[in-house]
Each structure stands twice: as C-alpha cells, then as structure tokens.
Amino acid sequence: MGITYKSYEDGCRIIFKLDTPNTTYMFQTVDSDGFLLHIYYGRRLRLTDIDDLSRIYQHPFLPSENERERASFMDCAPFEYPGHGLGDYRDDAFAVLNENGHSVTSFSYSNHRIYKGKPRLEGMPATFGTEEECETVEIIGTDIVNGLEITLFYTVFNDVDAIAKSVNIRNTGKFENIKLTKVLSSCVEFYGDEYDTIFLHGSWARERIIDRKPLGYGRHCVSSLRGESSHQEHPFIGLVSRNADEDSGDVYGFNFVYSGNFIAQAEKSQFDIVRVLMGINPVDFCWNLRKGKEFQAPEVICVYSAEGIGQMSRTFHDLYRKHLIRSKYKDLERPILINNWEATYFNFDTEKLISIAEQASKLGIEMLVMDDGWFGHRNDDSSSLGDWTVNEDKIKGGLKYLVEEINKRGMKFGIWMEPEMISPDSDLYRAHPDWAIQIPDRKAVMSRAQYVLDLSRRDVIDYTFGQISKILKSANIEYLKWDMNRQLTDVGSFLLGKEEQGEVFHRYCLGVYELQERLITEFPDILLENCSGGGARFDPGMLYYSPQIWTSDDQDPIERIKIQQGTALIYPLSSMGAHVCDCPNHSTGRTTPFETRGYVALAGTFGYELDVTAISEKNKKMIPAQVSMYHRYNSIVRDGDYYRVASFLENHEWDCWETVTKDKSEALITIVNVMARVNYKARLVKLKGLDPLKNYSLRYFDMNTGEEEENELILPGDALMYAGINLTGNYFGDYKARLLYIKAI
Ligand code: DGJ
C-alpha cells in the first residue's frame, strides 16, 4: 500500500506507483520537456522491484527525438493533465487567457513531494484521513510561459480502494493577472478495451436513474450549468468493460466532490484511447488569478473494481462513511421523523402540528419536522423567503411555545429553511434588491416565484448565517432541513466588478459551503439534512456537511426503487432521506400497500410524510411494527454492505436488494414484486456477501406483529450463495413486498 517511485538515470524518467489494497495507479514523466503520462489504472500490481514496471510498460507513442515533429505524439499521448492548444486536439484539462491574449497551456513536471496523510482543501469539501490511513503525492509542474505552478494531488487510502485527486494552480508572478478559463480536477486515460459508460440521468421527482450505454467515438459528456449538481445530470461517470455486471468485470467510477456546475466526460479518440475528464464546468467560468494567488479545484474520487459494479458501489459507500461524512450522526440511528409537507403543505398552524405530534408520538415516531410555510406571511410559494421571522398567525404562541409543546409530547422538533433564497415579495428584497443574483437592466427570470441570494458576497453570507443562527437558538431545534428550490439564472453579482462576473458560480458554491461549515461548527448537535427541490443537490460535496440528503420528492415506493437504486450506485443507504408516503401518492397517484412503503423507506433514513391523524386505522396500527422494524434492522442497513440482487429497471417485474453486516452474521433481503404475474418463473436467487462456512436461519418479518415470523429455514451460506434460494413467494397483487431477515447461527 502507499506510494513508490523510481527515477531513471537520464533524469527525465520517473515512474510513480500508487497502491490501494487492491488497485494500482501509475504514471511517469518522459522526455526533457517533463511530459507527464498515464501508464495504468486497474488491479493491484504486486511488483516488489519497481524496475519491473518499465519492462511491463512499453508506451506505444513516445515523443519523437525530432522536436519539429511533436504533433502526432501530442494528439495521442495519455497525458495526466493535458494542456490546451499544443496539438492535443482531444479535450483538455486546463486553459487560460493571459495578458497577451493567449490561451495555450502545458504542464511540465518539475518535482514532487510524498507524505503521510492528506491536506484539507480550504473552504471546500474533501475526503479526509489520518497519517495511518492515507498517503499523498504532490506532482508539481510548471507552465513557464504563463508563469503558473500547477500541483496535482493524489491521495491513496490504505483501507479503501479509492484515490482522491485534485489540482492547485498558483500565479508565480510573470503576469499580474491570469484568467483561468478552465481548471478540471482529473484526467484518466484508458486503452485497449471496449467500454460502456454509466451516467445517472433524471429530472425533478425522477433523480439519478441509471443510464448505461456503449461508448462510441467522440465526446460523451454530462454537465450542469444550473449552479447545483442538479436533478438532471450527475457529477459521476462510470466506465465499465462491456461485459461487466454486478459481480464481475472491470469497473471505474469517478465522482466529483462538488455541488455546483460540473462536467463529466468520456472521449474515445482516433486511436481508441478513452480520456475521462471531470471538473468544474468551464462554461461561464473565468477566475482571475492574481500574482501570488492560488486557485484550488475541488476533488475527484476515483474507484476501480475488478469485481463488477456492486463492488464499486460498496467502495464508494465505505469511503464516504469513513472518510467524507463528518457528522456524529453518521454511525447512529437517526430519529424517526414525521414531516408535515405532504400532510398539510402550507395549510397548518400550531394546533394542527400538535395534533400530528400527539398521534405520531403514541405510535413511536420520534421527531416532528415543520416544513415550508411557518415564516413571514407565507401561505403559498409566492412570498417571504429571506424573512425568517415566525408567522404568529399560524404558529400561535410562537416557535418556542410550539417546540415546548412538541417536546412535552415526547418528540424532538426539526425545522425547514431555504436560506439561499429571496422572494421578490419579502422585506429583505425590498431593503436589498441588490442581494439577489441578477444582471442589471435584464428582466430576471423567476422560478417558483423566487430569486437566489448572491452568496458570492460576504455581507449576504454573514446576514444569512445570522438569520439561521437566530432561528436555531430561539427554541430547542434538533434538526434542520436545508432546502434549495430553484436553479441559477441571470448569473451576475451587483457587487463584483466586470472582471469578476465569471467567478460568481464558483463563489456562490463556496458561499454555500461556508454557511454550512459555520452552521455545523456553531451547532454541532443539529442533525442537518440537505435537500434541493427533492434530490437536486445529492452529491459528495453536501455529504461533507450533512449525513443525509433528501433523495427525491417522489416518495412512491415503486418510483423510489429506481431512484434509490441509482443513488445507492454511489452513496451509502445511510445518507438517503426516505419516508413512508401518503396514498394515493402525491406525485404518481399510485396506491401501494403500507407495508411496501415501509420496506422501501427502510433502505434509507426512514421516516413518515403523511397526515398520521387522517390515515386508516389499519395503517396506523402498522406504524409501531415499522418503528420496531427500523430499530431492529437499521444498523444492518446503515453500516452494512449493499448488494443489488434484481433490478426492476432491467426486468420490469421485480426488485431485490440485500444488506449484509460487515462480519457477515446478519443480512436483510428486500423483495418488491412490482408486477403480479401468474405462474411466473421461479426466482432462484443467489444471495451475496454471506460466509459460505456459516449456517444461517431465514425468517420473514411480519409487519402486523413487528416480529420475525415463527417459521424458520436453516441453510448453509454456501448453499444460499452458490445454489440460491427460491424467492418466488406468495405475492398476490401488484406492489407487494417482503423482508427476509437472515442470521448466522
Ligand atoms: C422541496 C422539498 O423537496 C419538499 O420536501 C418540501 O420541503 C418543499 N420543497 C417545500 O417547499
């Protein structure tokens, strides 16, 4: 494990080898120009003599001795950090506009530094690890013509097969100012295989649906220019060998630890070399790098799995649980909450909330979350964002009184805020119209009747934090749902000069990070759940601040199967906000069994979003059983290994997933029979992740009693995994689900 390197006598060639427990990443310098070329990323190479590396690797395209003939080399060499405009016509990683009007860039190796541990990225989310857990190499290069020093950071983890990469650029002073027009965070080159790409595509209420397709020639890019990672496309790219499936094949996953505009791109070029790029979207990005200043690009996580897509997911889950999410709640059972949004929308008052809490508390629910509509004069979505004062016409007696009444009923209290926004109909906007992101003389585009606050401004950040802090201190508030309901348009800042307008998008994102950092520092006990009109900002950047994120506004369990499957491709189940919804479902109109809604929500943080005073007695009676189910099994879901067993997205019939404790002593299998079929074929399912040498008891959970059923089957782990069990079961009717609990005996 760790980082090794070998320098050759000619002084031009240095090979770097970066090892995680099961993967190796290699690159080298060549030529007196200091070109930095990628060599290999894949299975761990157990070479003890680093000299062997040079014999394994024979690069097909070395730079010609004749310096006048470099273009053919430039256009096919696998650059670690490709510059712009010197004959490499594939997409590049960085570009500038210097004071002479030139945009060309290049990276030439100058030196390197290897050390234990991992540096923080100032003001930005990033994975972390101790000196025992990880090791970092900084490759320092220069672009002399532009007076730039470019540092490429690579950190390898000793306990997870992941590599974190980021880039820092410093203006060493040749020019007073250099405009950075593009600074991506990672480039990795692949050759010699046919690949598929996996992207996560979506829309509002349909986030992160898995989209796999063969990679052809040309550029295949997903991106966001919405000022957030977005519902529509996701800062992730999977590159998988054509035959890869859940359990086998080469799988590479790249995930961007950033919550703003991004690109994730795979480009297959003329020589079948695939270049994967990831970083801040260069469109509408222009950063002024003044003499002596640095620009830090966000981090990209690279994961390789030789054991299919499932192992890639488990690696991301482990990395994020151990090395990204900081909240003390990440390893704890979260309180079972009931959120009033779909129960009441804007139509609630103190009395209504107390009646929900009273009933919910009796059923075992532990926290009431008051959603949108408690402040200013907000009775619909047309006003008051920015005026964070309690509307005492609705919350009679005030917030403190309400919270005390909720607490008296044995429940915790949580609150909703949308701190980044400003309604045109608000006292805040009337006082500070220039605090909204807008362009002078251009009629601003409205979305959900609101504008976005200009968080590139220090005064706006400080004011906003003051508002959040005032509310949180005003009562015993133990949870905050931080929402963000519109994407950015008309991006301009009234405060910044014309030279700086290209910085607004990134500065906005840094402003959000600063606010959340201050929040969790000043209120370390608050459980923070991020949210963006559902799941438009479900990304690793946000996980650095909150242990859970609202996954989607679509809570229909059948839709959720697909959304949660796509989300769990990268993110641990412990981070997915999931609730038992009302029926017919408010997004789809579908009616599903209460049991099924419970089983699907169990695969996330678990809670309720319905009017518990208005549901049927039959469903109400089931809540204590669901509460007991959550307490029994949450640790398996939260801390365990996740396996996809069957995908409704692919088979259009049923879905099945499994979570297994790390010590393989317990497992949960959830089966959702979406479409009832008579006489359908046997579902002989080979379970995964168990210990072949252990015997296991198998019992279904009974949602009427809140206990496992009496009948049990005892089977050896090897039989369960290699021969399989029949999960055909007795499902009469659509949308039926069951939960099987497996325990080593
Ligand atoms: C969007 C969120 O996703 C919903 O859960 C709810 O909080 C609404 N916003 C409130 O406006």
PDB file of C-alpha atoms in Angstrom, residues 231-331:
ATOM      1  CA  HIS A 231     -31.781  16.668 -10.829  1.00  0.00           C
ATOM      2  CA  GLN A 232     -30.930  16.270 -14.480  1.00  0.00           C
ATOM      3  CA  GLU A 233     -27.329  15.060 -14.692  1.00  0.00           C
ATOM      4  CA  HIS A 234     -24.976  13.887 -12.025  1.00  0.00           C
ATOM      5  CA  PRO A 235     -21.283  14.523 -11.283  1.00  0.00           C
ATOM      6  CA  PHE A 236     -20.493  10.855 -11.815  1.00  0.00           C
ATOM      7  CA  ILE A 237     -19.214   8.775 -14.669  1.00  0.00           C
ATOM      8  CA  GLY A 238     -18.826   5.029 -14.700  1.00  0.00           C
ATOM      9  CA  LEU A 239     -16.594   3.442 -17.328  1.00  0.00           C
ATOM     10  CA  VAL A 240     -17.144  -0.310 -17.381  1.00  0.00           C
ATOM     11  CA  SER A 241     -15.930  -3.121 -19.570  1.00  0.00           C
ATOM     12  CA  ARG A 242     -18.656  -4.184 -21.979  1.00  0.00           C
ATOM     13  CA  ASN A 243     -19.232  -7.483 -20.165  1.00  0.00           C
ATOM     14  CA  ALA A 244     -19.232  -6.009 -16.656  1.00  0.00           C
ATOM     15  CA  ASP A 245     -22.188  -6.828 -14.443  1.00  0.00           C
ATOM     16  CA  GLU A 246     -22.939  -6.541 -10.742  1.00  0.00           C
ATOM     17  CA  ASP A 247     -20.349  -9.135  -9.755  1.00  0.00           C
ATOM     18  CA  SER A 248     -17.680  -9.230 -12.421  1.00  0.00           C
ATOM     19  CA  GLY A 249     -15.796  -7.128 -14.931  1.00  0.00           C
ATOM     20  CA  ASP A 250     -13.653  -4.007 -14.819  1.00  0.00           C
ATOM     21  CA  VAL A 251     -15.449  -1.016 -13.419  1.00  0.00           C
ATOM     22  CA  TYR A 252     -14.143   2.526 -12.946  1.00  0.00           C
ATOM     23  CA  GLY A 253     -16.187   5.141 -11.126  1.00  0.00           C
ATOM     24  CA  PHE A 254     -15.434   8.870 -10.887  1.00  0.00           C
ATOM     25  CA  ASN A 255     -17.388  11.151  -8.594  1.00  0.00           C
ATOM     26  CA  PHE A 256     -16.892  14.895  -8.177  1.00  0.00           C
ATOM     27  CA  VAL A 257     -16.874  16.259  -4.621  1.00  0.00           C
ATOM     28  CA  TYR A 258     -18.588  19.476  -5.630  1.00  0.00           C
ATOM     29  CA  SER A 259     -22.119  20.868  -5.606  1.00  0.00           C
ATOM     30  CA  GLY A 260     -22.026  23.383  -8.458  1.00  0.00           C
ATOM     31  CA  ASN A 261     -21.515  23.380 -12.227  1.00  0.00           C
ATOM     32  CA  PHE A 262     -19.547  20.385 -13.462  1.00  0.00           C
ATOM     33  CA  ILE A 263     -18.605  18.309 -16.460  1.00  0.00           C
ATOM     34  CA  ALA A 264     -18.058  14.544 -16.522  1.00  0.00           C
ATOM     35  CA  GLN A 265     -16.888  13.370 -19.903  1.00  0.00           C
ATOM     36  CA  ALA A 266     -15.567  10.306 -21.702  1.00  0.00           C
ATOM     37  CA  GLU A 267     -13.957  10.835 -25.092  1.00  0.00           C
ATOM     38  CA  LYS A 268     -12.950   7.973 -27.352  1.00  0.00           C
ATOM     39  CA  SER A 269     -10.411   9.236 -29.833  1.00  0.00           C
ATOM     40  CA  GLN A 270      -8.988   8.037 -33.172  1.00  0.00           C
ATOM     41  CA  PHE A 271      -6.609   5.508 -31.550  1.00  0.00           C
ATOM     42  CA  ASP A 272      -9.320   4.048 -29.296  1.00  0.00           C
ATOM     43  CA  ILE A 273      -7.831   5.771 -26.282  1.00  0.00           C
ATOM     44  CA  VAL A 274     -10.507   6.897 -23.864  1.00  0.00           C
ATOM     45  CA  ARG A 275      -9.941  10.087 -21.917  1.00  0.00           C
ATOM     46  CA  VAL A 276     -12.140  10.627 -18.859  1.00  0.00           C
ATOM     47  CA  LEU A 277     -12.279  14.208 -17.627  1.00  0.00           C
ATOM     48  CA  MET A 278     -14.035  15.665 -14.622  1.00  0.00           C
ATOM     49  CA  GLY A 279     -14.153  19.081 -13.036  1.00  0.00           C
ATOM     50  CA  ILE A 280     -15.835  22.473 -12.794  1.00  0.00           C
ATOM     51  CA  ASN A 281     -17.782  23.284 -15.945  1.00  0.00           C
ATOM     52  CA  PRO A 282     -15.592  25.708 -17.940  1.00  0.00           C
ATOM     53  CA  VAL A 283     -18.673  27.378 -19.428  1.00  0.00           C
ATOM     54  CA  ASP A 284     -19.335  30.632 -17.548  1.00  0.00           C
ATOM     55  CA  PHE A 285     -16.169  30.113 -15.527  1.00  0.00           C
ATOM     56  CA  CYS A 286     -13.361  32.640 -15.584  1.00  0.00           C
ATOM     57  CA  TRP A 287     -11.217  33.029 -12.487  1.00  0.00           C
ATOM     58  CA  ASN A 288      -8.775  35.899 -12.046  1.00  0.00           C
ATOM     59  CA  LEU A 289      -5.560  34.544 -10.664  1.00  0.00           C
ATOM     60  CA  ARG A 290      -3.577  37.500  -9.470  1.00  0.00           C
ATOM     61  CA  LYS A 291       0.156  37.452  -8.804  1.00  0.00           C
ATOM     62  CA  GLY A 292       0.978  35.144  -5.874  1.00  0.00           C
ATOM     63  CA  LYS A 293      -2.597  33.791  -5.591  1.00  0.00           C
ATOM     64  CA  GLU A 294      -3.732  30.167  -5.855  1.00  0.00           C
ATOM     65  CA  PHE A 295      -6.829  28.508  -7.219  1.00  0.00           C
ATOM     66  CA  GLN A 296      -7.846  25.239  -5.644  1.00  0.00           C
ATOM     67  CA  ALA A 297     -10.001  22.944  -7.769  1.00  0.00           C
ATOM     68  CA  PRO A 298     -12.367  20.523  -5.991  1.00  0.00           C
ATOM     69  CA  GLU A 299     -11.645  16.848  -5.565  1.00  0.00           C
ATOM     70  CA  VAL A 300     -12.463  13.858  -7.762  1.00  0.00           C
ATOM     71  CA  ILE A 301     -12.771  10.377  -6.288  1.00  0.00           C
ATOM     72  CA  CYS A 302     -11.575   7.514  -8.483  1.00  0.00           C
ATOM     73  CA  VAL A 303     -12.615   3.952  -7.707  1.00  0.00           C
ATOM     74  CA  TYR A 304     -11.650   0.806  -9.569  1.00  0.00           C
ATOM     75  CA  SER A 305     -13.330  -2.558  -9.039  1.00  0.00           C
ATOM     76  CA  ALA A 306     -12.247  -5.813 -10.642  1.00  0.00           C
ATOM     77  CA  GLU A 307     -15.410  -7.401  -9.242  1.00  0.00           C
ATOM     78  CA  GLY A 308     -18.140  -5.588 -11.068  1.00  0.00           C
ATOM     79  CA  ILE A 309     -20.401  -2.656 -10.398  1.00  0.00           C
ATOM     80  CA  GLY A 310     -21.517  -3.851  -6.965  1.00  0.00           C
ATOM     81  CA  GLN A 311     -18.009  -3.706  -5.557  1.00  0.00           C
ATOM     82  CA  MET A 312     -17.586  -0.179  -6.938  1.00  0.00           C
ATOM     83  CA  SER A 313     -20.715   0.866  -5.029  1.00  0.00           C
ATOM     84  CA  ARG A 314     -19.517  -0.750  -1.810  1.00  0.00           C
ATOM     85  CA  THR A 315     -16.157   1.010  -2.121  1.00  0.00           C
ATOM     86  CA  PHE A 316     -17.821   4.407  -2.545  1.00  0.00           C
ATOM     87  CA  HIS A 317     -20.095   3.645   0.421  1.00  0.00           C
ATOM     88  CA  ASP A 318     -17.158   2.712   2.648  1.00  0.00           C
ATOM     89  CA  LEU A 319     -15.094   5.695   1.551  1.00  0.00           C
ATOM     90  CA  TYR A 320     -17.894   8.168   2.163  1.00  0.00           C
ATOM     91  CA  ARG A 321     -18.876   6.639   5.509  1.00  0.00           C
ATOM     92  CA  LYS A 322     -15.279   6.583   6.761  1.00  0.00           C
ATOM     93  CA  HIS A 323     -13.599   9.474   5.014  1.00  0.00           C
ATOM     94  CA  LEU A 324     -16.167  12.060   3.919  1.00  0.00           C
ATOM     95  CA  ILE A 325     -19.223  12.318   6.161  1.00  0.00           C
ATOM     96  CA  ARG A 326     -18.226  14.060   9.365  1.00  0.00           C
ATOM     97  CA  SER A 327     -21.495  14.296  11.270  1.00  0.00           C
ATOM     98  CA  LYS A 328     -21.660  12.452  14.577  1.00  0.00           C
ATOM     99  CA  TYR A 329     -24.978  11.020  13.353  1.00  0.00           C
ATOM    100  CA  LYS A 330     -23.403   9.029  10.542  1.00  0.00           C
ATOM    101  CA  ASP A 331     -22.950   5.939  12.727  1.00  0.00           C
TER     102      ASP A 331
END
